[in-house]
Each structure stands twice: as C-alpha cells, then as structure tokens.
CSV table of C-alpha atoms in Angstrom, one decimal:
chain,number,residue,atom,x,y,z
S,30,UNK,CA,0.0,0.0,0.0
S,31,UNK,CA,1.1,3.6,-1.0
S,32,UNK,CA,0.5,7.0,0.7
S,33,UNK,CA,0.2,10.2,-1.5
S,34,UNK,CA,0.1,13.1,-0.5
S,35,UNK,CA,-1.6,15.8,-3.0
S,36,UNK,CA,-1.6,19.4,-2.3
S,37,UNK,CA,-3.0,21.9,-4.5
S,38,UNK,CA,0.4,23.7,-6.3
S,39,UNK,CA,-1.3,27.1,-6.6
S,40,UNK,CA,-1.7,26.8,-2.3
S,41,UNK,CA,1.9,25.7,-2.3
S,42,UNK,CA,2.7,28.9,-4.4
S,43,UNK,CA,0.8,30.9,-2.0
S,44,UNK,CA,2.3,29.8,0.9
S,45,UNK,CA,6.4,30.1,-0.7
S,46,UNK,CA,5.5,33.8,-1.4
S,47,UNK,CA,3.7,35.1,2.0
S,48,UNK,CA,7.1,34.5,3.4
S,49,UNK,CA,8.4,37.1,0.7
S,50,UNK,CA,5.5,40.2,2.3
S,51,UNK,CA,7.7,41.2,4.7
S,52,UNK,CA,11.6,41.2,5.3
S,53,UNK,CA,11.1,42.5,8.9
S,54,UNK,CA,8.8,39.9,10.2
S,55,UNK,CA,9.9,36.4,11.1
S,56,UNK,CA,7.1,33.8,9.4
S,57,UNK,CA,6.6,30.1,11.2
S,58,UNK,CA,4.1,28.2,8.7
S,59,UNK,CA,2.7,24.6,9.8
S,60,UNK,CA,-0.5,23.5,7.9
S,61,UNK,CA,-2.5,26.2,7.3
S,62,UNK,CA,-1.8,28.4,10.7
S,63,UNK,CA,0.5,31.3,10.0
S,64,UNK,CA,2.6,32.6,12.6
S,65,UNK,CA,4.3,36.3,12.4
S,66,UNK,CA,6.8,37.5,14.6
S,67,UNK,CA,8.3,40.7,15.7
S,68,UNK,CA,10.3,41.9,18.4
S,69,UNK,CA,11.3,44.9,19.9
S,70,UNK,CA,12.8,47.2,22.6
S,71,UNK,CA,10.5,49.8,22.7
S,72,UNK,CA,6.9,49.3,22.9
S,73,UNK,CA,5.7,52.3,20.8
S,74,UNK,CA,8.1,50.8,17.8
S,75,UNK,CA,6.8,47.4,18.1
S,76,UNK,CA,3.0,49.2,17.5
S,77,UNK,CA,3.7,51.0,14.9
S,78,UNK,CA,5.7,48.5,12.8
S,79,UNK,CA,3.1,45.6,13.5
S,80,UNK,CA,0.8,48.0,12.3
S,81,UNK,CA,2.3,48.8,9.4
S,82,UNK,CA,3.1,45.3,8.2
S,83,UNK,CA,-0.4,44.1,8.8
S,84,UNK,CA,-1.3,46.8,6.4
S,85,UNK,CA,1.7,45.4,3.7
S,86,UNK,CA,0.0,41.6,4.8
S,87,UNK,CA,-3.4,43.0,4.1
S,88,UNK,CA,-2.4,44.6,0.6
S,89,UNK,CA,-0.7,41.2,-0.1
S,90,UNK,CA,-4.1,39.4,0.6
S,91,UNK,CA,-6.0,41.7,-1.6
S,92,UNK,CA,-3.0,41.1,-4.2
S,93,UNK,CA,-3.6,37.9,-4.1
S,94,UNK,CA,-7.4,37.6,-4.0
S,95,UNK,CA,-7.7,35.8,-0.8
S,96,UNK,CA,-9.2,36.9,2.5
S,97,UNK,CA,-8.0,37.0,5.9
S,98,UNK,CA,-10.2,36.0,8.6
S,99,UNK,CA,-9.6,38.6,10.9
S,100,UNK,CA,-12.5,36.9,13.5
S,101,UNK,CA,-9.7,33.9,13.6
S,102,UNK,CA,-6.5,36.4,14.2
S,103,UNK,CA,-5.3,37.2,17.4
S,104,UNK,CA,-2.1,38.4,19.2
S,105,UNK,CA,-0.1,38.3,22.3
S,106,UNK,CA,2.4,40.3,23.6
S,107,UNK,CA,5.6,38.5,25.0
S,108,UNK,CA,7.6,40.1,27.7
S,109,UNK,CA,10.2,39.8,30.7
S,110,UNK,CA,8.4,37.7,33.7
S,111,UNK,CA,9.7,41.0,35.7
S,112,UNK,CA,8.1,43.0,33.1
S,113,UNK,CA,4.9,44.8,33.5
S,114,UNK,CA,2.0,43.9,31.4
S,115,UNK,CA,1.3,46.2,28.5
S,116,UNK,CA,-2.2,47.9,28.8
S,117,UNK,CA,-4.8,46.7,26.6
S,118,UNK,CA,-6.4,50.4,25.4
S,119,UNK,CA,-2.5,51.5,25.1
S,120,UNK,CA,-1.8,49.0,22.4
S,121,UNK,CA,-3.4,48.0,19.7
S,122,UNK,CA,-3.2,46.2,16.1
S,123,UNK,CA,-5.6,46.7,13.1
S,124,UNK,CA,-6.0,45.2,10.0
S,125,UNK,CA,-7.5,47.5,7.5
S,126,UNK,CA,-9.7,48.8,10.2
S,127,UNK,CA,-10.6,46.1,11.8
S,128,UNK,CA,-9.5,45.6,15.5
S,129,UNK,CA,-7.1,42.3,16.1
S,130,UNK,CA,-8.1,40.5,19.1
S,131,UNK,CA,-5.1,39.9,22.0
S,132,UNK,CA,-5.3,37.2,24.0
S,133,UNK,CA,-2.8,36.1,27.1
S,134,UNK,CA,-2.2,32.4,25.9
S,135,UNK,CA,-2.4,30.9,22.9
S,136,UNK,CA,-1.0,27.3,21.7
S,137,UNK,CA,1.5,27.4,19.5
S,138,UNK,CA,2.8,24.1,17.9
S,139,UNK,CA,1.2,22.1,20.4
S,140,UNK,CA,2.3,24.0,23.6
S,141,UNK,CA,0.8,26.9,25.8
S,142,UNK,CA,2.2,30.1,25.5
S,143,UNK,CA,1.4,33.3,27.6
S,144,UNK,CA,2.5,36.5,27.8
S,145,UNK,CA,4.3,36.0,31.3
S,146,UNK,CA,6.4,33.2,29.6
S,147,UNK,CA,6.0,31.4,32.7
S,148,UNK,CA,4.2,28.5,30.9
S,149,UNK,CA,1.5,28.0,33.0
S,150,UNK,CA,-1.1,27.4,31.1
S,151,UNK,CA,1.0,24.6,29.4
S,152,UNK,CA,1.7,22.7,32.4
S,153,UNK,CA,-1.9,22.9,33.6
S,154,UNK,CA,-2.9,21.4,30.0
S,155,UNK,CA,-0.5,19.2,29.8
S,156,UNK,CA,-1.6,17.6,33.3
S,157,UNK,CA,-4.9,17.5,32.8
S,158,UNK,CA,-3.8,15.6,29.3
S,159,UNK,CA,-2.0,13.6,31.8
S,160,UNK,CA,-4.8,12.6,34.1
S,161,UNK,CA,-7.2,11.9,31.0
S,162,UNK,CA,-4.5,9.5,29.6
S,163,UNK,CA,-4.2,7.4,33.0
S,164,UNK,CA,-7.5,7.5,34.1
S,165,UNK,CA,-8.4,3.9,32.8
S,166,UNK,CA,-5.1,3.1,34.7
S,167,UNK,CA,-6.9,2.7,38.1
C-alpha cells in the first residue's frame, strides 16, 4: 500500500511567497496556521511597525485575492516575567480597520504560550492531558 500526499500547487505557491511580504517579520508556517513574529525594545516601535506590516499583509491578501479571517487572528504580547503587562487600550493592532483581538495564551505548535512566559497554562494542559491519559489506569 502507498501514501500520496496531493496538495494543490497554486496553495503551495501561496504559501512560498507570503514569506516574501515582509523582510522585517519572522514567518513560522505549519498546515495552514500562519505565525508572524516581531520583536522589539520599545513598545511604541513594536506598534507601529506591526501595524504597518499588517497593512503590507493586508495589501498582499487583496494582491492575491484571498481573505484573511480577521474573527480567527489574534495576538499576544511577550515580555520579561519581571516586566509589566502592556495595557490593553494603550496598544493596539488593526488590520484595514478592523480591530485584532489579543489574547494572554495561545497554543502554539502544540504547547501553551502566555505573555508572562511562565508557561502555566501549558503545564496545567499538559496535566490534565496527563490525568485523561491514566484514568483507565486505576
């Protein structure tokens, strides 16, 4: 017996150039989740260059003729465990004019992350993954 995998080559086209609509932010594609990264120093920087590449990523969309489901993208801000959390009315991304969500965790890859970088939410997952697994162990 023989696998095949078949993936539509215009998607794979797609997905070779999104990397190529930005040279500032770092790209992490697995499936079809898209991951953008940026870091920064200072916090006003780090807004207004988000800002301005999710307008270059929505022009690239349009380019394209594809959509961006901005209901399904979100955002967190990472920072020092020492550091203070950023305000949510003092920061803020928009595609086009629409609003992008921010969240405190998200899973990435399989694992919690969280803006504290402390990982909680990861182990609590991962031991309640834990107990799930051994319960018929009893």
């Amino acid at each position: 017996m023989h696998n095949i995998i078949q993936s539509n080559p215009i998607r794979l086209i797609y997905i070779n150039d999104i990397c190529c609509s930005s040279s500032v932010l770092k790209f992490i594609l697995f499936a079809d989740d898209t991951n953008l990264f940026y870091s920064s120093e200072c916090i006003n920087d780090l807004q207004h260059v988000l800002n301005h590449e999710m307008a270059a990523f929505a022009e690239w969309f349009k380019a394209n003729k594809l959509s961006l489901n901005v209901d399904k993208t979100l955002y967190i801000l990472f920072c020092e465990s020492n550091a203070r959390r950023v305000s949510q009315p003092s920061f803020g991304l928009f595609i086009d004019s629409f609003k992008v969500k921010r969240v405190e965790s998200c899973k990435f890859l399989g694992v919690y992350l969280d803006e504290k970088n402390d990982m909680e939410d990861s182990y609590r997952a991962n031991n309640i993954q834990h107990i799930k697994n051994n319960w018929y162990n009893f």
